[in-house]
Short mmCIF file of C-alpha atoms in Angstrom, two decimals:
data_model
loop_
_atom_site.label_atom_id
_atom_site.label_comp_id
_atom_site.label_asym_id
_atom_site.label_seq_id
_atom_site.Cartn_x
_atom_site.Cartn_y
_atom_site.Cartn_z
CA MET A 3 -2.18 26.14 -15.04
CA VAL A 4 -5.43 27.14 -16.77
CA ARG A 5 -5.65 29.24 -19.94
CA ASN A 6 -8.95 30.33 -21.49
CA GLY A 7 -10.78 27.76 -19.38
CA HIS A 8 -8.56 24.89 -20.57
CA LEU A 9 -5.75 23.10 -18.79
CA THR A 10 -2.34 23.74 -20.31
CA ASP A 11 -0.59 20.55 -21.39
CA LEU A 12 2.55 20.39 -19.28
CA SER A 13 3.59 16.99 -20.64
CA PRO A 14 6.33 18.22 -23.05
CA LEU A 15 7.97 20.30 -20.34
CA ALA A 16 7.67 17.46 -17.83
CA ARG A 17 9.21 15.04 -20.33
CA ARG A 18 12.34 17.19 -20.57
CA TYR A 19 12.59 17.16 -16.78
CA ALA A 20 12.02 13.39 -16.77
CA ARG A 21 14.98 12.79 -19.09
CA ALA A 22 17.30 14.77 -16.83
CA ARG A 23 15.93 13.21 -13.65
CA LEU A 24 16.23 9.62 -14.84
CA TRP A 25 19.71 10.26 -16.24
CA TRP A 26 20.71 11.32 -12.72
CA LEU A 27 18.92 8.41 -11.01
CA ASN A 28 20.51 5.86 -13.34
CA ARG A 29 24.00 7.19 -12.54
CA GLU A 30 23.41 7.01 -8.80
CA ASP A 31 25.33 4.34 -6.86
CA PRO A 32 22.70 2.76 -4.53
CA LEU A 33 25.24 1.67 -1.89
CA LYS A 34 26.95 5.05 -1.69
CA ALA A 35 23.61 6.83 -1.65
CA GLN A 36 22.27 4.70 1.23
CA ALA A 37 25.49 4.92 3.28
CA ALA A 38 25.61 8.70 2.80
CA LEU A 39 21.96 9.06 3.77
CA LEU A 40 22.43 7.05 6.97
CA HIS A 41 25.44 9.17 7.91
CA LYS A 42 23.40 12.34 7.29
CA LEU A 43 20.44 11.14 9.39
CA VAL A 44 22.68 10.11 12.28
CA ARG A 45 24.54 13.43 12.23
CA ARG A 46 21.30 15.41 12.21
CA ALA A 47 19.88 13.50 15.18
CA ARG A 48 23.03 13.15 17.30
CA HIS A 49 21.84 15.71 19.87
CA THR A 50 18.36 14.25 20.30
CA HIS A 51 17.50 12.23 23.39
CA PHE A 52 17.59 9.08 21.25
CA GLY A 53 20.92 10.04 19.68
CA ARG A 54 22.61 10.74 23.00
CA THR A 55 21.23 7.54 24.54
CA HIS A 56 22.51 5.40 21.67
CA GLY A 57 25.89 7.07 21.18
CA PHE A 58 25.30 8.53 17.73
CA ASP A 59 28.62 10.39 18.01
CA ARG A 60 30.40 7.03 17.83
CA ILE A 61 28.57 5.74 14.75
CA THR A 62 30.84 5.83 11.71
CA ASP A 63 29.33 3.40 9.21
CA VAL A 64 26.47 0.95 8.61
CA GLY A 65 28.11 -1.75 10.76
CA SER A 66 28.56 0.45 13.82
CA TYR A 67 25.03 1.77 13.40
CA GLN A 68 23.59 -1.76 13.40
CA ARG A 69 25.62 -2.71 16.46
CA ARG A 70 24.30 0.26 18.44
CA ILE A 71 20.68 0.48 17.28
CA PRO A 72 18.42 -2.51 17.88
CA VAL A 73 15.53 -3.41 15.61
CA ARG A 74 12.29 -2.17 17.16
CA PRO A 75 8.58 -2.54 16.33
CA TYR A 76 6.12 0.32 16.60
CA SER A 77 4.94 -0.79 20.06
CA GLU A 78 8.39 -0.25 21.58
CA PHE A 79 8.89 3.14 19.95
CA TRP A 80 5.45 4.22 21.13
CA SER A 81 5.78 3.07 24.73
CA ASP A 82 9.44 4.05 25.28
CA TRP A 83 9.93 7.15 23.13
CA TRP A 84 6.73 8.71 21.82
CA GLN A 85 3.76 8.12 24.11
CA PRO A 86 5.29 9.73 27.25
CA HIS A 87 5.61 13.04 25.37
CA TYR A 88 2.78 12.77 22.83
CA PRO A 89 1.64 14.93 21.15
CA ASP A 90 4.50 17.38 21.75
CA LEU A 91 7.57 15.39 20.69
CA PHE A 92 10.45 17.83 20.79
CA GLY A 93 13.97 16.49 20.33
CA GLN A 94 13.09 12.94 21.34
CA THR A 95 13.96 10.82 18.29
CA TRP A 96 14.28 13.68 15.76
CA PRO A 97 15.51 17.30 16.07
CA GLY A 98 12.88 19.90 16.85
CA ARG A 99 9.14 19.38 17.14
CA ILE A 100 7.39 16.62 15.18
CA PRO A 101 4.78 18.60 13.19
CA TYR A 102 2.56 15.69 12.10
CA PHE A 103 1.43 12.25 13.15
CA ALA A 104 0.10 9.96 10.43
CA MET A 105 -2.78 7.94 11.80
CA THR A 106 -3.15 4.39 10.58
CA SER A 107 -5.67 1.79 11.69
CA GLY A 108 -3.38 -1.20 11.11
CA THR A 109 -4.25 -3.80 8.49
CA THR A 110 -4.49 -6.86 10.68
CA THR A 111 -5.33 -5.59 14.16
CA GLY A 112 -7.27 -2.42 13.47
CA ARG A 113 -5.53 -0.69 16.39
CA SER A 114 -4.60 2.92 15.77
CA LYS A 115 -0.99 3.96 15.37
CA HIS A 116 0.54 7.44 15.51
CA ILE A 117 3.50 7.59 13.12
CA PRO A 118 5.76 10.69 13.33
CA TYR A 119 5.89 12.59 10.03
CA THR A 120 8.01 15.60 9.07
CA GLU A 121 8.37 18.12 6.28
CA ASP A 122 11.37 16.13 5.02
CA MET A 123 9.15 13.09 4.57
CA ARG A 124 6.44 15.15 2.90
CA THR A 125 8.93 16.46 0.36
CA ALA A 126 10.31 12.95 -0.20
CA ALA A 127 6.81 11.55 -0.78
CA ARG A 128 6.13 14.18 -3.44
CA ARG A 129 9.47 13.37 -5.08
CA GLY A 130 8.60 9.66 -5.18
CA PHE A 131 5.35 10.33 -7.01
CA ILE A 132 7.12 12.62 -9.48
CA ASP A 133 9.78 9.94 -10.13
CA LEU A 134 7.04 7.43 -10.94
CA LEU A 135 5.53 9.97 -13.31
CA CYS A 136 8.93 10.44 -14.95
CA HIS A 137 9.11 6.75 -15.80
CA HIS A 138 5.64 6.88 -17.30
CA LEU A 139 6.52 9.90 -19.44
CA LEU A 140 9.63 8.27 -20.91
CA HIS A 141 7.89 4.92 -21.36
CA ARG A 142 5.18 6.69 -23.36
CA PRO A 143 6.98 9.14 -25.70
CA GLN A 144 3.67 10.58 -26.94
CA SER A 145 2.22 10.90 -23.44
CA ARG A 146 -0.19 13.75 -22.70
CA VAL A 147 -0.80 12.72 -19.11
CA LEU A 148 -0.48 16.32 -17.89
CA GLY A 149 -2.83 17.70 -20.51
CA GLY A 150 -5.97 17.08 -18.47
CA GLY A 151 -7.27 16.26 -15.03
CA ALA A 152 -6.08 13.91 -12.28
CA LEU A 153 -8.19 12.07 -9.74
CA GLY A 154 -6.92 10.83 -6.39
CA LEU A 155 -9.10 8.48 -4.36
CA VAL A 156 -7.38 9.25 -1.08
CA GLY A 157 -8.52 9.29 2.52
CA PRO A 158 -9.56 12.28 4.64
CA VAL A 159 -7.82 15.57 3.91
CA ASP A 160 -8.51 17.34 7.20
CA LEU A 161 -5.97 17.41 10.03
CA ASP A 162 -6.89 17.48 13.70
CA GLN A 163 -4.80 19.70 15.96
CA ALA A 164 -3.37 17.51 18.71
CA ALA A 165 -1.30 20.40 20.08
CA ASN A 166 -0.14 23.82 19.01
CA GLY A 167 1.69 23.26 15.73
CA VAL A 168 1.03 19.51 15.71
CA GLY A 169 -1.48 17.98 13.30
CA THR A 170 -2.78 14.41 13.22
CA GLY A 171 -4.66 12.58 10.49
CA ALA A 172 -4.38 10.20 7.58
CA VAL A 173 -1.17 10.48 5.59
CA SER A 174 -3.35 11.73 2.71
CA ALA A 175 -4.28 14.74 4.85
CA ILE A 176 -0.62 15.45 5.62
CA THR A 177 0.59 15.18 2.04
CA ALA A 178 -2.38 17.12 0.65
CA GLY A 179 -0.62 20.29 1.71
CA SER A 180 2.39 19.49 -0.46
CA VAL A 181 0.63 18.83 -3.77
CA PRO A 182 2.63 20.61 -6.50
CA ARG A 183 0.92 23.77 -7.71
CA TRP A 184 0.97 22.57 -11.30
CA LEU A 185 -1.03 19.50 -10.23
CA GLY A 186 -3.39 21.25 -7.84
CA ASP A 187 -5.20 23.11 -10.64
CA ARG A 188 -6.17 19.85 -12.29
CA LEU A 189 -6.82 17.62 -9.26
CA LEU A 190 -10.11 15.96 -8.31
CA PRO A 191 -11.90 15.85 -5.95
CA PRO A 192 -12.34 19.58 -5.37
CA PRO A 193 -12.01 20.79 -1.76
CA GLU A 194 -15.74 20.73 -1.00
CA ILE A 195 -15.99 17.05 -1.98
CA ALA A 196 -12.59 16.05 -0.59
CA ALA A 197 -13.68 17.39 2.82
CA LEU A 198 -16.68 15.05 3.02
CA THR A 199 -16.24 12.49 5.78
CA ASP A 200 -18.88 10.07 4.41
CA TRP A 201 -16.94 8.09 1.81
CA GLN A 202 -20.04 6.81 0.05
CA GLU A 203 -21.43 10.34 -0.29
CA LYS A 204 -18.03 11.48 -1.56
CA VAL A 205 -18.02 8.81 -4.27
CA ARG A 206 -21.62 9.54 -5.30
CA LYS A 207 -20.79 13.21 -5.84
CA LEU A 208 -17.38 12.63 -7.38
CA ALA A 209 -18.44 10.08 -10.02
CA PRO A 210 -20.65 12.40 -12.16
CA LEU A 211 -18.18 15.26 -11.74
CA SER A 212 -15.33 13.06 -13.02
CA LEU A 213 -17.36 12.21 -16.13
CA ARG A 214 -17.36 15.91 -17.06
CA SER A 215 -13.56 16.08 -16.69
CA ASP A 216 -10.84 15.17 -19.15
CA LEU A 217 -9.13 12.69 -16.84
CA ARG A 218 -5.61 11.57 -17.75
CA PHE A 219 -4.49 10.11 -14.42
CA MET A 220 -6.17 8.19 -11.57
CA GLY A 221 -4.72 6.89 -8.32
CA GLY A 222 -5.80 4.96 -5.23
CA SER A 223 -6.13 1.55 -3.65
CA PRO A 224 -7.38 -0.92 -6.31
CA ASN A 225 -10.32 -2.23 -4.29
CA TRP A 226 -11.62 1.28 -3.60
CA MET A 227 -11.00 2.36 -7.20
CA LEU A 228 -13.18 -0.50 -8.41
CA ILE A 229 -15.97 0.56 -6.06
CA PHE A 230 -15.66 4.10 -7.40
CA LEU A 231 -15.73 2.86 -11.00
CA ASP A 232 -18.91 0.90 -10.26
CA GLU A 233 -20.44 4.22 -9.21
CA VAL A 234 -19.11 5.83 -12.41
CA ALA A 235 -20.83 3.10 -14.43
CA ARG A 236 -24.12 3.87 -12.69
CA ALA A 237 -23.71 7.63 -13.08
CA SER A 238 -22.91 7.28 -16.79
CA GLY A 239 -25.85 4.98 -17.50
CA THR A 240 -23.46 2.45 -19.08
CA PRO A 241 -23.17 -0.45 -16.63
CA GLU A 242 -21.18 -2.46 -19.16
CA GLY A 243 -18.93 0.46 -20.07
CA ARG A 244 -15.16 0.62 -19.92
CA LEU A 245 -12.64 3.29 -19.05
CA LYS A 246 -12.33 4.38 -22.69
CA ASP A 247 -16.05 5.20 -22.68
CA TRP A 248 -15.88 7.31 -19.54
CA TYR A 249 -12.36 8.76 -19.76
CA PRO A 250 -11.12 8.42 -23.36
CA ASN A 251 -7.79 10.13 -22.63
CA LEU A 252 -6.95 8.24 -19.43
CA GLU A 253 -3.27 7.20 -19.51
CA LEU A 254 -2.11 6.24 -16.06
CA ILE A 255 -3.59 4.34 -13.12
CA VAL A 256 -1.41 4.35 -10.01
CA HIS A 257 -2.31 1.78 -7.39
CA GLY A 258 -0.95 0.68 -4.04
CA GLY A 259 -1.83 -0.42 -0.54
CA VAL A 260 -2.93 -4.00 -1.28
CA ASN A 261 -1.75 -6.88 -3.44
CA PHE A 262 -2.84 -6.15 -7.00
CA ALA A 263 -3.03 -9.75 -8.26
CA PRO A 264 -6.72 -10.44 -7.49
CA TYR A 265 -7.75 -7.19 -9.20
CA ARG A 266 -5.48 -7.40 -12.24
CA GLN A 267 -7.99 -9.11 -14.52
CA ARG A 268 -10.81 -6.71 -13.65
CA PHE A 269 -8.61 -3.72 -14.43
CA ALA A 270 -7.47 -5.37 -17.65
CA ASP A 271 -11.11 -5.76 -18.68
CA LEU A 272 -11.88 -2.15 -17.81
CA MET A 273 -8.83 -0.88 -19.70
CA ARG A 274 -9.47 -2.94 -22.83
CA GLY A 275 -9.67 -0.79 -25.95
CA GLY A 276 -8.10 2.22 -24.25
CA HIS A 277 -4.51 3.26 -23.72
CA ALA A 278 -4.15 3.41 -19.94
CA GLU A 279 -1.39 1.58 -18.09
CA THR A 280 -1.07 0.65 -14.40
CA ARG A 281 1.88 1.46 -12.14
CA GLU A 282 2.29 0.50 -8.51
CA ILE A 283 3.63 2.70 -5.73
CA TYR A 284 4.74 1.36 -2.36
CA SER A 285 3.60 4.06 0.01
CA ALA A 286 2.99 3.75 3.74
CA SER A 287 2.42 6.01 6.73
CA GLU A 288 6.18 5.80 7.32
CA GLY A 289 7.11 7.08 3.85
CA VAL A 290 7.22 6.29 0.14
CA PHE A 291 9.49 3.28 -0.27
CA ALA A 292 9.35 2.26 -3.94
CA TYR A 293 7.57 2.77 -7.25
CA ALA A 294 7.16 0.88 -10.51
CA ASP A 295 9.74 1.83 -13.14
CA ARG A 296 8.89 -1.17 -15.32
CA GLY A 297 5.72 -2.93 -16.39
CA ASP A 298 3.09 -4.36 -14.08
CA GLY A 299 4.53 -7.09 -11.85
CA GLY A 300 8.19 -6.31 -12.64
CA GLY A 301 9.03 -5.17 -9.13
CA MET A 302 9.24 -1.65 -7.73
CA ARG A 303 12.38 0.45 -7.71
CA LEU A 304 13.52 1.55 -4.26
CA HIS A 305 13.03 5.27 -3.69
CA LEU A 306 16.63 5.99 -2.72
CA ASP A 307 15.94 9.72 -2.71
CA GLY A 308 13.14 9.35 -0.17
CA GLN A 309 14.89 10.03 3.17
CA VAL A 310 14.69 6.33 4.03
CA PHE A 311 17.58 4.00 4.87
CA PHE A 312 16.54 0.41 4.18
CA GLU A 313 17.45 -2.69 6.17
CA PHE A 314 16.32 -6.26 5.63
CA VAL A 315 15.84 -8.89 8.33
CA PRO A 316 14.99 -12.54 7.57
CA LYS A 317 11.28 -12.68 8.29
CA ASP A 318 11.51 -15.63 10.70
CA GLN A 319 14.02 -13.73 12.84
CA ILE A 320 11.79 -10.75 13.60
CA GLY A 321 11.08 -10.80 17.32
CA THR A 322 14.32 -12.59 18.20
CA LYS A 323 16.93 -10.90 20.39
CA SER A 324 19.70 -10.48 17.80
CA PRO A 325 18.34 -10.94 14.27
CA GLU A 326 20.64 -10.92 11.27
CA ARG A 327 20.54 -7.54 9.56
CA PHE A 328 21.26 -6.77 5.95
CA TRP A 329 21.25 -3.66 3.80
CA LEU A 330 21.74 -3.11 0.10
CA GLY A 331 25.44 -3.83 0.54
CA ASN A 332 24.87 -7.49 1.43
CA ALA A 333 21.17 -8.38 0.98
CA GLN A 334 20.30 -11.09 -1.54
CA THR A 335 17.63 -11.38 -4.17
CA GLY A 336 14.94 -14.03 -3.84
CA VAL A 337 14.92 -13.99 0.00
CA ASP A 338 11.87 -12.97 2.01
CA TYR A 339 12.86 -10.18 4.40
CA ALA A 340 11.00 -8.10 6.94
CA LEU A 341 11.47 -4.48 5.90
CA VAL A 342 13.16 -2.24 8.48
CA VAL A 343 13.54 1.51 7.92
CA THR A 344 15.34 4.53 9.34
CA THR A 345 13.81 7.85 8.29
CA ALA A 346 14.02 11.62 8.57
CA ALA A 347 11.12 11.51 11.03
CA GLY A 348 12.94 9.81 13.89
CA LEU A 349 12.26 6.17 13.04
CA TRP A 350 15.43 4.17 13.75
CA SER A 351 15.58 0.56 12.52
CA TYR A 352 11.81 0.49 12.71
CA VAL A 353 9.93 -2.67 11.69
CA VAL A 354 7.39 -1.61 9.07
CA GLY A 355 5.51 -4.89 9.22
CA ASP A 356 5.79 -5.82 5.54
CA VAL A 357 7.63 -8.80 4.08
CA VAL A 358 9.48 -7.93 0.87
CA ARG A 359 11.57 -9.80 -1.67
CA LEU A 360 14.37 -8.12 -3.62
CA VAL A 361 14.22 -9.02 -7.31
CA ASP A 362 17.09 -6.80 -8.54
CA LEU A 363 20.03 -5.00 -6.96
CA ALA A 364 21.21 -2.71 -9.79
CA PRO A 365 19.04 -0.75 -9.40
CA PRO A 366 17.38 -2.32 -6.36
CA ARG A 367 13.79 -3.44 -6.91
CA LEU A 368 11.45 -5.35 -4.65
CA LEU A 369 8.08 -7.01 -4.38
CA VAL A 370 5.83 -6.87 -1.33
CA VAL A 371 4.84 -10.46 -0.55
CA GLY A 372 3.02 -10.22 2.77
CA ARG A 373 2.95 -9.03 6.35
CA VAL A 374 5.20 -9.99 9.25
CA GLY A 375 3.53 -12.69 11.35
CA ASN A 376 0.48 -12.69 9.09
CA ASP A 377 0.91 -15.81 7.03
CA LEU A 378 -1.62 -18.63 6.99
CA SER A 379 0.08 -21.48 8.82
CA VAL A 380 -2.27 -22.81 11.48
CA PHE A 381 -1.89 -26.34 10.16
CA GLY A 382 1.72 -26.06 8.94
CA GLU A 383 0.88 -24.86 5.43
CA HIS A 384 3.16 -21.77 5.53
CA LEU A 385 1.19 -19.74 3.00
CA ILE A 386 2.14 -16.09 2.48
CA GLU A 387 -0.20 -13.42 1.16
CA ALA A 388 1.46 -13.29 -2.26
CA GLU A 389 0.79 -17.02 -2.78
CA LEU A 390 -2.83 -16.69 -1.67
CA ALA A 391 -3.40 -13.61 -3.83
CA GLY A 392 -1.77 -15.27 -6.84
CA ALA A 393 -3.80 -18.46 -6.45
CA LEU A 394 -7.05 -16.55 -6.05
CA SER A 395 -6.26 -14.39 -9.07
CA ALA A 396 -5.52 -17.42 -11.25
CA ALA A 397 -8.58 -19.27 -9.96
CA ALA A 398 -10.87 -16.31 -10.65
CA GLU A 399 -9.55 -16.02 -14.20
CA GLU A 400 -10.07 -19.75 -14.80
CA ASN A 401 -13.70 -19.40 -13.73
CA GLY A 402 -14.48 -16.10 -15.45
CA LEU A 403 -14.95 -14.24 -12.16
CA SER A 404 -13.95 -10.71 -11.23
CA ILE A 405 -12.80 -10.20 -7.61
CA ARG A 406 -13.81 -7.06 -5.73
CA ASP A 407 -12.61 -8.08 -2.25
CA TYR A 408 -11.78 -11.13 -0.19
CA CYS A 409 -10.37 -12.56 3.02
CA VAL A 410 -9.41 -16.03 4.22
CA GLY A 411 -9.02 -17.72 7.58
CA PRO A 412 -8.57 -21.18 9.09
CA VAL A 413 -11.42 -23.30 10.40
CA ARG A 414 -10.49 -25.87 13.04
CA ASN A 415 -12.98 -28.67 12.86
CA GLY A 416 -11.34 -31.90 13.92
CA ARG A 417 -10.72 -34.01 10.84
CA ARG A 418 -12.33 -31.31 8.67
CA ASN A 419 -9.71 -28.58 9.20
CA HIS A 420 -9.81 -26.29 6.18
CA HIS A 421 -9.48 -22.75 4.89
CA HIS A 422 -12.59 -20.61 4.55
CA TYR A 423 -12.67 -17.85 1.92
CA LEU A 424 -15.09 -14.95 1.87
CA VAL A 425 -15.11 -13.55 -1.67
CA GLU A 426 -17.02 -10.64 -3.19
CA THR A 427 -17.24 -10.58 -6.97
CA THR A 428 -18.80 -8.33 -9.58
CA GLY A 429 -21.10 -9.42 -12.37
CA VAL A 430 -23.15 -12.59 -12.69
CA ARG A 431 -21.79 -15.85 -11.27
CA PRO A 432 -22.59 -19.14 -13.03
CA PRO A 433 -24.23 -21.89 -10.93
CA GLY A 434 -21.76 -23.85 -8.83
CA SER A 435 -19.21 -21.03 -8.86
CA SER A 436 -18.28 -21.31 -5.19
CA ARG A 437 -17.32 -24.97 -5.48
CA ALA A 438 -15.50 -24.44 -8.79
CA LEU A 439 -13.57 -21.46 -7.41
CA ALA A 440 -12.59 -23.42 -4.27
CA GLN A 441 -11.27 -26.28 -6.41
CA SER A 442 -9.26 -23.89 -8.58
CA ILE A 443 -7.78 -22.12 -5.54
CA ASP A 444 -6.83 -25.48 -4.07
CA ARG A 445 -5.14 -26.63 -7.28
CA ASN A 446 -3.24 -23.37 -7.72
CA LEU A 447 -2.04 -23.30 -4.12
CA GLN A 448 -0.75 -26.87 -4.36
CA ALA A 449 1.26 -25.84 -7.43
CA ARG A 450 2.71 -22.84 -5.57
CA ASN A 451 3.45 -24.27 -2.12
CA GLU A 452 4.92 -27.70 -1.34
CA ASP A 453 3.90 -27.62 2.34
CA TYR A 454 0.28 -26.97 1.40
CA ALA A 455 0.39 -29.72 -1.24
CA GLU A 456 1.77 -32.19 1.30
CA LEU A 457 -0.97 -31.40 3.82
CA ARG A 458 -3.63 -31.81 1.16
CA LYS A 459 -2.56 -35.34 0.16
CA ASN A 460 -5.62 -37.60 0.50
CA ASP A 461 -7.36 -34.87 2.54
CA LEU A 462 -5.75 -36.30 5.66
CA ALA A 463 -4.20 -33.24 7.34
CA LEU A 464 -6.13 -30.51 5.56
CA SER A 465 -9.51 -30.73 3.87
CA PRO A 466 -10.41 -28.86 0.67
CA PRO A 467 -11.03 -25.12 1.06
CA GLU A 468 -14.50 -23.65 1.07
CA VAL A 469 -15.63 -20.46 -0.64
CA GLU A 470 -18.56 -18.37 0.49
CA PHE A 471 -19.65 -15.48 -1.70
CA VAL A 472 -20.33 -12.14 -0.04
CA PRO A 473 -23.28 -10.10 -1.38
CA PRO A 474 -22.59 -6.77 -3.12
CA ASN A 475 -21.00 -4.22 -0.78
CA GLY A 476 -20.78 -6.76 2.03
CA PHE A 477 -17.19 -5.83 2.84
CA VAL A 478 -18.03 -2.13 2.57
CA ASN A 479 -20.76 -2.66 5.16
CA TRP A 480 -18.30 -4.33 7.52
CA MET A 481 -15.68 -1.62 7.01
CA LYS A 482 -18.26 1.10 7.61
CA LYS A 483 -19.33 -0.51 10.88
CA ARG A 484 -15.96 -1.55 12.23
CA ARG A 485 -13.20 0.64 10.77
CA GLY A 486 -14.26 3.27 8.26
CA LEU A 487 -14.43 3.81 4.53
CA GLY A 488 -11.78 5.19 2.20
CA GLY A 489 -8.39 4.44 0.74
CA GLN A 490 -6.54 4.33 4.08
CA PHE A 491 -8.72 1.46 5.39
CA LYS A 492 -8.25 -2.13 4.27
CA VAL A 493 -10.04 -5.43 4.65
CA PRO A 494 -7.59 -7.80 6.40
CA ARG A 495 -6.66 -10.52 3.93
CA ILE A 496 -5.38 -13.31 6.20
CA ILE A 497 -7.37 -13.66 9.40
CA ASN A 498 -6.04 -15.99 12.08
CA ASP A 499 -8.35 -14.47 14.73
CA LEU A 500 -11.46 -16.67 14.61
CA ASP A 501 -13.60 -14.04 16.34
CA LEU A 502 -12.63 -11.46 13.71
CA LEU A 503 -13.40 -13.88 10.88
CA SER A 504 -16.78 -14.65 12.44
CA ASP A 505 -17.53 -10.95 12.82
CA ILE A 506 -16.70 -10.19 9.18
CA ARG A 507 -18.79 -13.14 8.08
CA ALA A 508 -21.76 -12.10 10.21
CA VAL A 509 -21.80 -8.49 9.03
CA ALA A 510 -20.72 -8.97 5.41
CA LEU A 511 -23.02 -11.91 4.67
CA HIS A 512 -26.09 -10.58 6.43
CA PRO A 513 -26.40 -6.82 5.87
CA ARG A 514 -29.57 -5.18 7.12
CA PRO A 515 -32.26 -4.42 4.51
CA GLU A 516 -31.62 -0.67 4.69
CA GLU A 517 -27.93 -1.28 3.88
CA HIS A 518 -28.93 -3.00 0.64
CA ALA A 519 -31.09 0.01 -0.18
CA ASN A 520 -28.32 2.48 0.62
CA ASN A 521 -25.88 0.63 -1.61
CA ALA A 522 -28.27 0.09 -4.52
#
């Protein structure tokens, strides 16, 4: 809402809503809510092809559901249920026609996926964001987060028409149509910039525009936000500036998509002297699963009002014929589970691909600790992404370095087997930084993981890691060539494919001269 050229501060009104909303959420029984949701989803889909095939009419509770519905990965849903009818899925796994397909490149493989998406899921995604905002408003009693502008560093906002009434595109394009009206008036980028397909051009035009706006909120993937903020520093003429210099009223930074640990220190430096706080949201092409209701690193609260029924499978049992299956009624804290979801888009016990760890049950909160089948364990070290990210974050802080992006993979070299890290930093690096960072990573990993520490004894089974620094925008160059630029694309963190690691190294370490000029 705009009055006399100024944005109306909706924060007081939103705070009253937040009190009522959180009162309701805190009274909700998670087990009853999840059981009721599953019953509702099954009843709605009982006449679909999937429902008739799996005897939905005979499902009465969580146990009977789990006995009838096997755990499936995307590949099986695609080949058996979606691809034969794509793009016109009518009554296959969900009633009616699927109106959207969220396109995702896949973090580790890069192969495209087409994830069914419905209006129910769009509404649930909007509700998840609003719930996160409610927690911010009550955590900050004097908040004025809705008194100015908001900036979302999202992916493409245009949908392709795969069939009559069926749109495909990034999930950002699907959810763009459901932005609340009260937020739309204050949202950057404007349509003409949001529609740009060249991400670097989009950032170059958005940075100076954002400096003329009274930004209160910013959201996106942390690695892409840092690239954007580097452009803001150039546009402002203050390369050593901080967020308080560019956006003095900024209150909230919402991040998600990648592990935040390696970027935490850089954001802390940028936020110093201001009054912004960070909150994480666990959002995927399949839905919004959780959001931070506490401080940074305290786990994310499950979005029980998000049209998603959650199951948890021990991560080492994914891919087996009859894995153990848990739900909130019997899952345990402190255990690493593969996340399995059933949604109001026709996903039934679908393997998301993430490994999560419950940290609370009342209300349920979780941490994302890695990807299914994407740990670093070529030599028996059994390292998960959370351990690698934590070790790299601690090592960077010890050496006064600020991480922009990174990846790591194994190098098989006879008696010199080791891990090779490609790391892009910002700022000036002291001499000998690569060796010092490698030693710090090694020390921190040994403290976090007993298997790794055992292999590193006397350098017999595993040699010390090596770190190679990537020049500025090296990872951006690789992404631009191989996948694309923007918040929906990610640099794979753990790379067990030696050809992929070699390709990233070749492109990121040796950009062409014109690429340096373009990124200057």
